[in-house]
Coordinates of C-alpha atoms in Angstrom, one line a residue:
Chain N
M1 CA 31.0 11.4 52.0
P2 CA 32.3 13.3 48.9
L3 CA 29.6 13.6 46.5
I4 CA 32.2 12.0 43.5
P5 CA 33.9 9.3 45.7
K6 CA 37.9 9.3 44.9
T7 CA 39.6 6.5 42.9
D8 CA 42.8 6.3 42.0
G9 CA 43.7 7.7 38.6
G10 CA 44.6 4.5 36.9
S11 CA 41.1 2.8 37.1
I12 CA 39.2 5.9 35.3
H13 CA 41.8 5.9 32.9
W14 CA 41.4 2.5 31.9
T15 CA 37.8 2.8 31.8
L16 CA 37.7 6.0 29.7
L17 CA 40.6 4.3 27.4
R18 CA 38.3 0.8 27.0
E19 CA 35.3 3.2 25.9
K20 CA 37.7 4.8 23.1
I21 CA 39.1 1.1 22.0
I22 CA 35.5 0.2 21.9
E23 CA 34.0 3.1 19.7
I24 CA 37.1 3.1 17.3
L25 CA 35.9 -0.9 16.6
I26 CA 32.5 0.3 16.0
Y27 CA 34.0 2.7 13.8
I28 CA 36.1 0.1 12.0
S29 CA 33.1 -2.0 11.2
G30 CA 31.2 0.2 9.9
F31 CA 33.8 1.4 7.2
S32 CA 34.9 -1.8 6.2
A33 CA 31.8 -2.2 4.6
I34 CA 32.6 0.7 2.3
I35 CA 36.3 -0.3 2.0
F36 CA 35.2 -4.1 0.6
V37 CA 32.5 -2.6 -1.7
F38 CA 35.7 0.1 -3.3
S39 CA 38.3 -2.9 -3.3
I40 CA 36.4 -5.1 -5.0
F41 CA 35.5 -2.8 -7.5
A42 CA 39.1 -1.9 -7.8
F43 CA 40.3 -5.3 -7.9
I44 CA 37.4 -6.4 -11.2
F45 CA 38.7 -2.8 -12.4
K46 CA 42.6 -3.4 -12.0
E47 CA 42.4 -7.2 -13.7
A48 CA 39.9 -6.1 -16.7
S49 CA 42.1 -2.8 -17.0
G50 CA 44.1 -4.7 -19.8
F51 CA 41.1 -5.7 -21.9
V52 CA 39.4 -2.6 -21.3
F53 CA 42.2 -0.4 -22.3
S54 CA 43.4 -1.9 -24.9
H55 CA 43.5 -0.9 -28.3
E56 CA 43.1 -3.9 -29.7
T57 CA 39.0 -4.0 -28.1
D58 CA 36.6 -3.3 -30.4
W59 CA 34.0 -2.8 -28.4
S60 CA 31.2 -3.0 -31.0
F61 CA 32.2 -6.6 -31.5
F62 CA 32.2 -7.1 -27.4
F63 CA 28.5 -5.9 -27.1
F64 CA 27.0 -6.8 -30.6
N65 CA 29.2 -10.3 -31.4
A66 CA 28.4 -13.2 -30.8
A67 CA 31.6 -15.1 -31.6
W68 CA 32.9 -16.0 -27.8
Q69 CA 36.1 -18.2 -28.7
P70 CA 38.8 -17.7 -26.0
L71 CA 40.5 -20.5 -28.2
P72 CA 42.7 -21.3 -30.1
E73 CA 44.5 -17.8 -28.6
E74 CA 46.3 -16.5 -31.4
S75 CA 42.9 -16.2 -33.2
A76 CA 40.7 -15.7 -30.2
T77 CA 37.7 -13.2 -30.3
Y78 CA 35.5 -12.0 -27.6
G79 CA 32.2 -10.9 -28.4
A80 CA 29.5 -10.8 -25.4
F81 CA 26.3 -10.9 -27.2
S82 CA 25.3 -14.1 -26.7
M83 CA 26.0 -13.6 -23.0
I84 CA 24.1 -10.4 -22.7
I85 CA 21.2 -11.7 -24.5
G86 CA 21.0 -14.7 -22.3
T87 CA 20.8 -12.9 -19.3
I88 CA 18.5 -10.9 -20.5
S89 CA 16.0 -13.6 -21.4
V90 CA 16.1 -15.4 -18.7
T91 CA 15.8 -12.7 -16.6
L92 CA 12.4 -11.9 -18.8
V93 CA 10.8 -15.2 -18.8
A94 CA 11.9 -15.5 -14.5
M95 CA 10.2 -11.7 -14.0
L96 CA 7.5 -12.9 -16.3
I97 CA 6.8 -15.9 -13.8
A98 CA 8.4 -14.1 -10.7
V99 CA 6.2 -10.7 -11.0
P100 CA 2.6 -11.9 -11.2
F101 CA 3.0 -14.6 -8.7
G102 CA 5.4 -12.3 -6.1
L103 CA 3.0 -9.9 -6.4
G104 CA -0.2 -11.9 -5.8
L105 CA 1.1 -13.8 -2.9
A106 CA 2.0 -10.2 -1.7
V107 CA -1.8 -8.9 -2.1
L108 CA -2.8 -12.6 -0.4
V109 CA -0.3 -12.4 2.4
S110 CA -1.2 -8.4 3.4
E111 CA -4.7 -8.2 2.0
F112 CA -6.8 -11.4 2.1
C113 CA -5.7 -14.2 4.5
S114 CA -6.3 -14.7 8.1
P115 CA -3.4 -13.9 10.3
K116 CA -2.3 -17.7 10.8
I117 CA -2.2 -18.5 7.0
K118 CA -0.6 -15.3 6.7
E119 CA 2.4 -16.6 9.4
T120 CA 2.7 -20.0 7.9
L121 CA 2.8 -18.2 4.0
K122 CA 5.6 -16.0 5.2
I123 CA 8.1 -18.7 7.1
V124 CA 7.3 -20.5 3.5
I125 CA 8.4 -18.1 1.5
E126 CA 11.3 -17.3 3.7
L127 CA 12.7 -20.6 3.7
L128 CA 12.9 -20.4 -0.2
A129 CA 15.4 -17.9 0.1
A130 CA 17.3 -20.5 2.2
I131 CA 17.8 -22.9 -0.2
P132 CA 21.1 -22.7 -1.4
S133 CA 21.2 -21.8 -5.1
V134 CA 23.4 -25.5 -6.0
V135 CA 20.2 -27.4 -4.7
W136 CA 18.2 -24.8 -7.0
G137 CA 20.6 -25.7 -9.3
F138 CA 19.9 -29.7 -8.7
V139 CA 15.9 -29.2 -8.9
G140 CA 16.6 -28.1 -12.1
L141 CA 18.8 -30.5 -13.3
K142 CA 17.2 -33.4 -12.3
L143 CA 13.7 -32.5 -12.0
M144 CA 12.9 -29.7 -14.0
N145 CA 14.9 -31.5 -17.2
Y146 CA 12.5 -34.6 -16.8
V147 CA 9.5 -32.6 -16.8
L148 CA 10.3 -30.2 -19.6
V149 CA 11.5 -32.6 -21.6
N150 CA 8.7 -35.6 -21.1
F151 CA 5.7 -33.6 -20.6
F152 CA 6.5 -30.1 -22.8
G153 CA 8.3 -31.8 -25.6
A154 CA 11.6 -30.1 -25.3
Q155 CA 14.2 -31.0 -27.2
V156 CA 17.3 -30.4 -24.3
G157 CA 15.6 -30.3 -21.0
S158 CA 18.4 -27.7 -19.5
N159 CA 17.2 -24.7 -21.4
L160 CA 15.9 -21.1 -20.8
F161 CA 12.4 -21.9 -19.7
N162 CA 13.9 -24.1 -17.2
G163 CA 16.5 -21.5 -16.0
G164 CA 14.0 -19.0 -15.9
I165 CA 11.6 -21.4 -13.7
V166 CA 13.8 -21.5 -11.2
L167 CA 15.3 -18.1 -11.3
A168 CA 11.8 -17.2 -10.8
L169 CA 11.1 -19.1 -7.6
M170 CA 14.4 -17.9 -6.0
S171 CA 14.1 -14.5 -6.9
L172 CA 10.4 -14.8 -5.4
P173 CA 10.9 -14.5 -2.0
I174 CA 12.3 -11.1 -2.2
I175 CA 9.5 -9.7 -4.5
V176 CA 7.2 -10.9 -1.7
S177 CA 8.6 -9.5 1.3
I178 CA 9.5 -5.9 -0.5
A179 CA 5.8 -5.8 -2.2
E180 CA 4.7 -6.8 1.2
D181 CA 6.3 -4.1 2.9
A182 CA 4.6 -1.3 0.0
F183 CA 1.1 -2.9 1.0
K184 CA 1.8 -2.6 4.7
A185 CA 3.1 1.1 4.1
V186 CA -0.4 2.1 2.7
P187 CA -2.5 3.7 5.6
D188 CA -5.7 1.9 6.5
S189 CA -7.8 4.7 6.2
Y190 CA -7.5 4.3 2.4
R191 CA -8.7 1.2 2.8
E192 CA -11.6 1.9 5.4
A193 CA -12.7 5.0 2.7
A194 CA -12.8 2.8 -0.1
E195 CA -14.6 0.3 1.8
A196 CA -17.1 2.7 3.4
L197 CA -17.7 3.6 -0.5
G198 CA -18.9 0.3 -1.0
A199 CA -16.0 -1.0 -3.0
T200 CA -15.4 -4.8 -2.6
K201 CA -12.0 -6.0 -1.5
W202 CA -10.5 -6.5 -5.1
Q203 CA -11.5 -3.4 -6.1
V204 CA -9.6 -1.8 -3.3
V205 CA -6.6 -3.7 -3.8
Y206 CA -6.9 -2.8 -7.1
K207 CA -7.9 0.6 -7.3
V208 CA -6.5 2.3 -4.3
L209 CA -3.7 -0.5 -3.0
F210 CA -1.6 -0.4 -6.5
P211 CA -2.1 3.1 -7.3
A212 CA -1.0 3.9 -3.5
A213 CA 2.2 1.3 -3.5
K214 CA 3.1 1.3 -6.9
N215 CA 6.8 2.8 -6.4
G216 CA 7.1 -0.1 -3.6
L217 CA 6.2 -2.5 -6.2
L218 CA 8.4 -1.0 -8.8
A219 CA 11.3 -1.6 -6.0
A220 CA 10.3 -4.9 -5.2
V221 CA 10.3 -5.9 -9.1
L222 CA 13.9 -4.2 -9.6
L223 CA 15.4 -6.2 -6.6
G224 CA 13.9 -9.1 -8.1
V225 CA 15.4 -8.4 -11.6
G226 CA 18.9 -7.8 -9.6
R227 CA 19.0 -11.1 -8.1
A228 CA 17.7 -12.7 -11.2
V229 CA 20.4 -11.0 -13.4
G230 CA 23.1 -11.9 -10.5
E231 CA 22.6 -15.4 -10.0
T232 CA 25.2 -17.9 -11.1
M233 CA 24.9 -21.6 -9.7
A234 CA 21.9 -22.3 -10.5
V235 CA 21.7 -21.0 -14.1
L236 CA 24.8 -22.4 -15.2
M237 CA 23.3 -25.9 -14.1
C238 CA 20.2 -25.3 -15.9
T239 CA 20.2 -23.2 -18.6
G240 CA 22.0 -25.4 -20.5
H241 CA 25.2 -23.3 -21.2
N242 CA 25.2 -23.0 -24.6
L243 CA 26.1 -19.7 -26.9
N244 CA 22.5 -18.7 -28.5
N245 CA 20.5 -16.7 -29.4
P246 CA 16.9 -17.5 -28.3
F247 CA 15.1 -14.2 -29.4
S248 CA 14.0 -15.1 -33.2
S249 CA 11.7 -12.8 -35.7
E250 CA 9.1 -15.0 -35.8
F251 CA 6.3 -16.1 -33.9
P252 CA 6.3 -16.9 -31.3
F253 CA 9.8 -14.3 -30.9
L254 CA 11.3 -16.4 -27.9
N255 CA 12.2 -19.5 -27.9
I256 CA 11.7 -21.0 -24.4
F257 CA 13.2 -24.3 -24.8
D258 CA 16.5 -22.9 -26.3
P259 CA 19.5 -23.4 -24.4
I260 CA 21.4 -20.2 -23.3
R261 CA 24.1 -18.7 -21.7
T262 CA 24.7 -16.1 -19.1
L263 CA 27.3 -13.7 -18.0
T264 CA 27.3 -15.2 -14.8
A265 CA 28.0 -18.2 -15.7
S266 CA 30.2 -18.1 -18.4
I267 CA 32.8 -16.5 -15.6
A268 CA 32.2 -19.2 -13.0
A269 CA 32.5 -21.5 -15.7
E270 CA 35.8 -20.1 -17.7
L271 CA 37.9 -18.8 -14.9
G272 CA 39.2 -21.5 -13.5
E273 CA 40.5 -22.4 -17.1
A274 CA 41.9 -19.0 -18.3
P275 CA 45.6 -18.8 -17.2
R276 CA 46.3 -16.0 -14.9
G277 CA 46.6 -12.3 -16.5
S278 CA 46.1 -13.7 -19.8
E279 CA 43.7 -12.2 -22.1
H280 CA 40.8 -14.7 -21.9
W281 CA 41.3 -13.6 -18.2
Q282 CA 40.8 -10.4 -18.7
A283 CA 37.9 -10.5 -20.6
L284 CA 35.9 -12.8 -18.1
F285 CA 36.9 -9.9 -15.2
A286 CA 35.5 -7.0 -18.3
L287 CA 32.1 -9.2 -18.0
G288 CA 32.3 -9.0 -14.6
L289 CA 32.4 -5.3 -15.0
L290 CA 29.5 -5.2 -16.9
L291 CA 27.3 -7.0 -14.6
F292 CA 28.6 -4.9 -11.6
A293 CA 27.8 -1.8 -13.4
I294 CA 24.3 -3.6 -14.4
I295 CA 23.4 -4.4 -10.9
F296 CA 24.7 -1.2 -9.5
V297 CA 21.9 0.7 -11.9
I298 CA 19.4 -1.9 -10.6
N299 CA 19.7 -1.5 -6.9
L300 CA 20.7 2.2 -7.1
T301 CA 17.0 3.0 -8.8
A302 CA 15.4 0.6 -6.7
D303 CA 16.6 2.7 -4.0
L304 CA 16.2 6.0 -5.4
V305 CA 12.5 4.9 -5.9
V306 CA 12.0 3.7 -2.3
R307 CA 13.7 6.7 -1.2
G308 CA 10.8 8.5 -3.3
I309 CA 8.5 6.7 -1.2
K310 CA 9.7 7.7 2.1
Q311 CA 9.8 11.4 1.3
E312 CA 6.1 11.0 -0.1
E313 CA 5.4 9.9 2.9
S314 CA 7.0 12.4 5.2
Chain F
M1 CA -18.3 31.5 21.4
D2 CA -21.9 32.8 20.0
N3 CA -24.4 30.2 20.6
S4 CA -27.1 32.1 22.2
S5 CA -28.6 32.5 18.7
P6 CA -30.9 29.7 18.3
T7 CA -30.7 26.4 16.5
P8 CA -32.3 26.0 13.3
T9 CA -34.9 23.5 15.0
Q10 CA -37.8 26.1 14.1
D11 CA -37.0 25.8 10.2
S12 CA -36.0 22.0 9.6
P13 CA -37.9 20.3 6.9
A14 CA -41.4 19.1 6.4
Q15 CA -40.3 15.6 6.0
S16 CA -38.1 15.5 9.0
D17 CA -41.2 13.4 10.7
S18 CA -40.5 10.1 9.0
I19 CA -37.3 8.0 10.5
A20 CA -34.5 7.5 8.5
L21 CA -32.4 5.3 10.9
E22 CA -33.4 3.1 14.1
T23 CA -32.2 0.7 16.3
R24 CA -33.7 -1.5 18.7
D25 CA -31.9 -2.9 21.6
L26 CA -28.4 -2.3 19.9
S27 CA -25.8 -3.9 21.9
L28 CA -22.0 -4.3 20.4
W29 CA -18.7 -6.2 21.4
Y30 CA -15.5 -5.6 20.0
G31 CA -14.2 -9.3 21.4
D32 CA -15.2 -9.4 25.3
F33 CA -15.4 -5.8 25.3
Q34 CA -19.1 -4.2 25.2
A35 CA -18.9 -1.2 24.1
L36 CA -22.8 -0.6 23.4
F37 CA -25.5 -1.4 25.8
N38 CA -28.7 -1.7 24.1
V39 CA -29.3 1.4 22.3
T40 CA -33.0 2.4 21.2
V41 CA -33.2 5.2 18.9
E42 CA -34.6 6.8 16.0
I43 CA -33.0 9.5 13.9
K44 CA -35.5 11.2 11.7
H45 CA -35.4 11.8 7.6
G46 CA -33.6 14.9 6.6
I47 CA -32.2 17.0 9.3
I48 CA -28.7 16.9 11.1
T49 CA -28.1 14.4 14.3
G50 CA -25.5 14.8 16.6
L51 CA -23.8 12.7 18.9
I52 CA -22.2 14.1 21.8
G53 CA -20.4 12.7 24.9
P54 CA -17.1 12.0 26.3
S55 CA -14.4 10.2 24.8
G56 CA -15.3 6.3 25.0
C57 CA -18.7 6.7 25.4
G58 CA -19.7 4.9 21.8
K59 CA -20.9 7.4 19.7
T60 CA -18.1 6.4 16.7
T61 CA -19.0 3.0 17.4
L62 CA -22.7 4.0 17.5
L63 CA -22.0 5.7 13.8
R64 CA -20.1 3.3 12.5
C65 CA -22.5 0.6 12.6
F66 CA -25.0 2.4 10.4
N67 CA -23.3 1.2 7.3
R68 CA -21.4 -1.7 9.0
V69 CA -18.1 -0.7 8.5
N70 CA -17.6 -1.6 12.0
E71 CA -17.3 -5.1 10.3
R72 CA -14.1 -4.3 8.9
Y73 CA -12.2 -5.7 12.5
G74 CA -13.0 -9.0 12.3
Y75 CA -14.0 -9.5 16.2
V76 CA -17.3 -7.4 16.4
T77 CA -20.5 -8.9 17.2
T78 CA -23.6 -7.5 17.5
T79 CA -27.1 -8.1 18.8
G80 CA -30.6 -6.5 18.5
E81 CA -31.8 -4.6 15.7
M82 CA -31.1 -1.8 13.3
R83 CA -32.8 0.1 10.7
V84 CA -32.1 2.0 8.0
L85 CA -34.7 3.4 5.9
D86 CA -37.1 0.7 7.3
K87 CA -35.2 -2.5 6.2
N88 CA -33.2 -4.5 8.9
I89 CA -29.4 -4.2 8.3
Y90 CA -28.4 -7.4 9.8
D91 CA -30.6 -9.4 7.5
E92 CA -29.3 -12.3 5.6
D93 CA -30.2 -10.8 2.1
V94 CA -29.0 -7.4 2.5
N95 CA -25.8 -6.8 0.4
I96 CA -23.3 -4.8 2.7
L97 CA -22.2 -2.8 -0.7
E98 CA -25.4 -1.2 -0.8
L99 CA -25.8 -0.2 2.0
R100 CA -22.5 1.1 1.8
K101 CA -23.5 3.3 -1.3
S102 CA -26.8 4.7 0.3
V103 CA -25.0 5.3 3.7
G104 CA -21.9 7.1 2.8
M105 CA -19.4 8.2 5.6
V106 CA -17.0 11.0 6.3
F107 CA -13.9 10.1 8.8
Q108 CA -12.1 12.5 11.3
R109 CA -8.8 12.5 9.3
P110 CA -9.6 13.5 5.7
N111 CA -9.1 10.6 4.0
P112 CA -9.1 11.4 0.2
L113 CA -7.5 8.6 -2.1
P114 CA -4.1 9.0 -3.6
I115 CA -5.3 9.1 -6.8
S116 CA -6.8 12.7 -8.8
I117 CA -9.4 14.9 -7.8
Y118 CA -11.5 13.6 -10.5
D119 CA -11.2 9.9 -10.0
N120 CA -12.1 11.1 -6.1
V121 CA -15.5 12.0 -6.7
I122 CA -16.2 9.5 -9.2
F123 CA -14.6 6.2 -7.8
G124 CA -17.7 5.3 -5.9
M125 CA -20.1 5.6 -9.3
R126 CA -16.5 3.2 -10.7
V127 CA -17.1 1.0 -8.2
H128 CA -21.0 0.5 -8.5
A129 CA -21.1 0.9 -12.3
D130 CA -22.4 -2.0 -14.3
K131 CA -19.7 -2.2 -17.6
G132 CA -20.3 0.6 -19.9
Q133 CA -23.1 2.3 -17.7
Y134 CA -21.8 5.3 -17.9
K135 CA -19.9 7.5 -20.5
K136 CA -17.5 9.9 -19.7
A137 CA -19.8 12.6 -20.3
D138 CA -21.4 11.6 -17.4
Y139 CA -18.7 11.3 -15.0
D140 CA -17.4 14.7 -16.1
E141 CA -21.2 16.2 -15.1
A142 CA -21.2 14.2 -11.8
V143 CA -17.8 15.6 -10.8
E144 CA -19.2 18.9 -11.5
V145 CA -21.7 18.5 -9.7
A146 CA -20.8 17.4 -6.7
L147 CA -18.0 19.7 -6.3
K148 CA -20.2 22.6 -6.5
E149 CA -22.3 21.5 -4.2
V150 CA -19.5 21.3 -1.5
F151 CA -18.3 24.6 -2.7
L152 CA -15.0 23.0 -4.0
W153 CA -15.9 23.9 -8.3
D154 CA -14.3 26.8 -8.1
D155 CA -10.9 25.9 -6.3
V156 CA -10.4 23.1 -8.0
K157 CA -12.1 23.0 -11.3
D158 CA -8.4 23.7 -13.1
M159 CA -6.5 21.2 -11.2
L160 CA -9.0 18.1 -11.7
K161 CA -6.2 15.7 -12.5
K162 CA -3.9 16.5 -9.6
K163 CA -3.8 14.2 -6.7
A164 CA -5.9 14.7 -4.1
T165 CA -3.9 14.4 -1.7
G166 CA -1.9 17.3 -2.0
L167 CA -5.0 19.5 -1.2
Q168 CA -5.3 21.5 2.3
L169 CA -7.2 19.8 4.7
E170 CA -10.2 21.3 4.5
Q171 CA -10.4 21.0 0.5
Q172 CA -9.5 17.5 1.5
Q173 CA -12.3 16.9 3.7
K174 CA -14.7 18.3 1.2
L175 CA -13.5 16.3 -0.9
C176 CA -14.4 13.7 1.0
I177 CA -17.9 14.5 1.1
A178 CA -18.5 15.5 -2.2
R179 CA -17.5 11.7 -3.4
L180 CA -20.2 10.8 -1.8
L181 CA -23.1 12.9 -3.5
P182 CA -22.7 11.1 -7.3
L183 CA -24.1 7.6 -5.1
K184 CA -27.2 9.6 -4.3
P185 CA -27.0 8.6 -0.4
K186 CA -29.6 8.6 1.9
V187 CA -27.6 9.1 4.6
I188 CA -24.6 10.9 5.4
L189 CA -22.6 9.7 8.4
M190 CA -19.8 12.4 10.1
D191 CA -17.1 11.0 12.4
E192 CA -15.4 14.4 13.9
P193 CA -15.4 15.9 10.4
C194 CA -13.4 19.0 11.4
S195 CA -11.2 17.7 14.6
A196 CA -8.4 17.9 12.1
L197 CA -9.5 21.1 10.9
D198 CA -8.7 24.8 11.7
A199 CA -11.6 27.0 13.2
E200 CA -11.9 28.5 9.2
G201 CA -12.1 24.8 7.9
T202 CA -14.5 24.0 10.7
E203 CA -16.7 26.9 9.1
A204 CA -16.5 25.9 5.9
I205 CA -17.4 22.4 6.6
E206 CA -20.8 23.6 8.7
D207 CA -21.8 26.0 5.9
L208 CA -21.7 23.0 3.7
M209 CA -23.7 20.9 6.0
S210 CA -26.2 23.1 6.4
N211 CA -26.2 23.8 2.4
L212 CA -26.8 19.8 2.3
R213 CA -29.6 19.7 5.0
G214 CA -33.0 18.8 4.0
K215 CA -31.3 16.7 0.9
Y216 CA -29.6 14.1 3.4
T217 CA -29.9 12.5 6.6
M218 CA -26.9 13.3 8.8
V219 CA -25.5 12.0 11.6
I220 CA -22.7 14.3 13.2
V221 CA -20.0 12.7 15.5
T222 CA -18.7 15.5 17.3
H223 CA -16.5 16.2 20.7
N224 CA -16.9 19.9 19.9
M225 CA -20.0 21.2 22.0
A226 CA -20.7 24.7 20.4
Q227 CA -20.5 22.8 17.3
A228 CA -23.0 20.4 18.1
R229 CA -25.0 23.5 19.6
R230 CA -24.5 25.6 16.1
A231 CA -25.0 22.7 13.7
S232 CA -27.5 19.9 14.6
D233 CA -31.3 20.1 15.0
E234 CA -31.3 17.1 17.4
C235 CA -29.0 15.9 19.9
L236 CA -28.3 12.2 21.3
F237 CA -26.5 12.0 24.2
M238 CA -24.4 9.0 25.3
L239 CA -22.1 7.9 28.6
M240 CA -20.7 4.6 28.9
G241 CA -22.0 3.1 25.7
K242 CA -25.7 4.2 26.8
L243 CA -28.1 6.4 25.3
I244 CA -28.8 8.9 28.2
E245 CA -30.6 11.8 26.3
H246 CA -32.3 12.6 22.6
G247 CA -34.3 15.5 22.5
D248 CA -34.0 19.0 20.1
T249 CA -30.7 20.3 20.5
S250 CA -31.8 23.9 22.0
Q251 CA -33.9 21.4 24.7
L252 CA -30.7 19.5 25.6
F253 CA -28.7 22.3 25.9
L254 CA -30.5 24.5 27.8
N255 CA -33.1 22.1 29.4
P256 CA -31.9 18.5 30.0
K257 CA -33.8 15.8 31.6
E258 CA -31.0 14.0 33.0
K259 CA -28.4 15.2 35.7
D260 CA -25.8 13.4 33.7
T261 CA -26.4 15.5 30.3
E262 CA -26.6 18.6 32.4
N263 CA -22.9 17.9 33.6
Y264 CA -21.8 17.1 30.9
V265 CA -23.1 19.6 28.3
E266 CA -22.4 22.3 31.1
G267 CA -18.8 21.2 31.1
R268 CA -18.2 19.3 34.4
Y269 CA -16.9 16.5 33.2
G270 CA -15.6 15.2 29.6

């Protein structure tokens, strides 16, 4: 029998062709991700370009004036200040709640609890991530509204604090899972060294693990911020959707029971009403461009920080 | 290797008669696996005791018992008695943190903490200090004394704020010894402290050990029999979780009582 059995040429040809086709399909699915990202960016940019490149657009007005009045069209003004402040304030409140809880949970899961509790906690935390944002919106609108008005004495239930709590719960899963990874990446020899010197478990956590994992923890917080900035439906439903600046120069400096309005919510609420291609439409896309830029910078920073960890380890 | 020279037994310090570490019928299980079988041993104060034996014989396990660092793994069970400076460390009233303060440990791979050199040296002090117990001057002094004692001061005195993990391995290991000293331990346990180091680094650590000899009771696990001969005063030979022989290093190597010991030190297995 010959070493390589003879087959008819056609069948070999077919096998090679099939390999080639599969290879091309894999390439297409890989590159499509890149193509999609760039085409989305191009689309937003194109729609916003009328506003961005118009001579009439006053950028200091756009960034620093609170007057967002798309109607009547003849005298429309587009000042995004309130929405920028709204996004910043709700993200700030969400992070003030989510960061301590998230890092605390990550410490508990990775260092303190038994494997059984750990598995349960991880599943529950992942379930938080599986709740659709509109359902979070319900929770804010119905449950939190009631609680804030009846137990905290808020004038309006849909406000900054309401949105902040809901956003905190929504960004908790990503903070916990990235922070837990960061703690897991700390070599056990560090823990052992500190414990052999007589450190308590808590001393090991804050004197050894926090400094050792600080880059990963920073990335966790940044990704949480990115999640909070980009969230739309829940904040639209919970924050009262009212152009307002909750910061004040007097104590307590931030009125957490003020209603606010965010960049994302404005786009979602108004895009349906804006005539296609109108100045209003273009201004909304300019908001989108701004959001895109903010989230891009946050995610890029987080990515670079995580890369920084990997290089240090190798 | 040049091991014909006499071991340093003759000039061992006077206090070497008192007992620093003592076990009675010590057995240990990792889950269902028994790693130590009724080990009974007395380790003298102020000298260097080597722990030798083939891989998996339980020498590291025994070493890790002396400051109960074994218990980091939840599945360890121990029976028998283990006395450190005449106190049974498995008694209810033993404070494990205080025990670890007086029984320091150096690991196989240098494991300085990912903080500055300075902070590494005083880590133990800070951990055990009451609020406001030490001033900065106390820390400064402790750092200088400890680093001088391990011959590291001249190398690092200008870079105390640098991260310790950036040092060379040999320096890292010296630092790991130095950070035990401010706690004024009675016993220093070393688990193959030179296995990650080259010949020069090994020599430096051995020099350092002989410098510390007399001040501390040292127990060193080693795979390197030449090192055991050079650096230790007494030796324990272990096999399959049992203590086979304990004696002066020179006697154990030149004139072992047990057949197993003889076979091991002559390199017939292990």
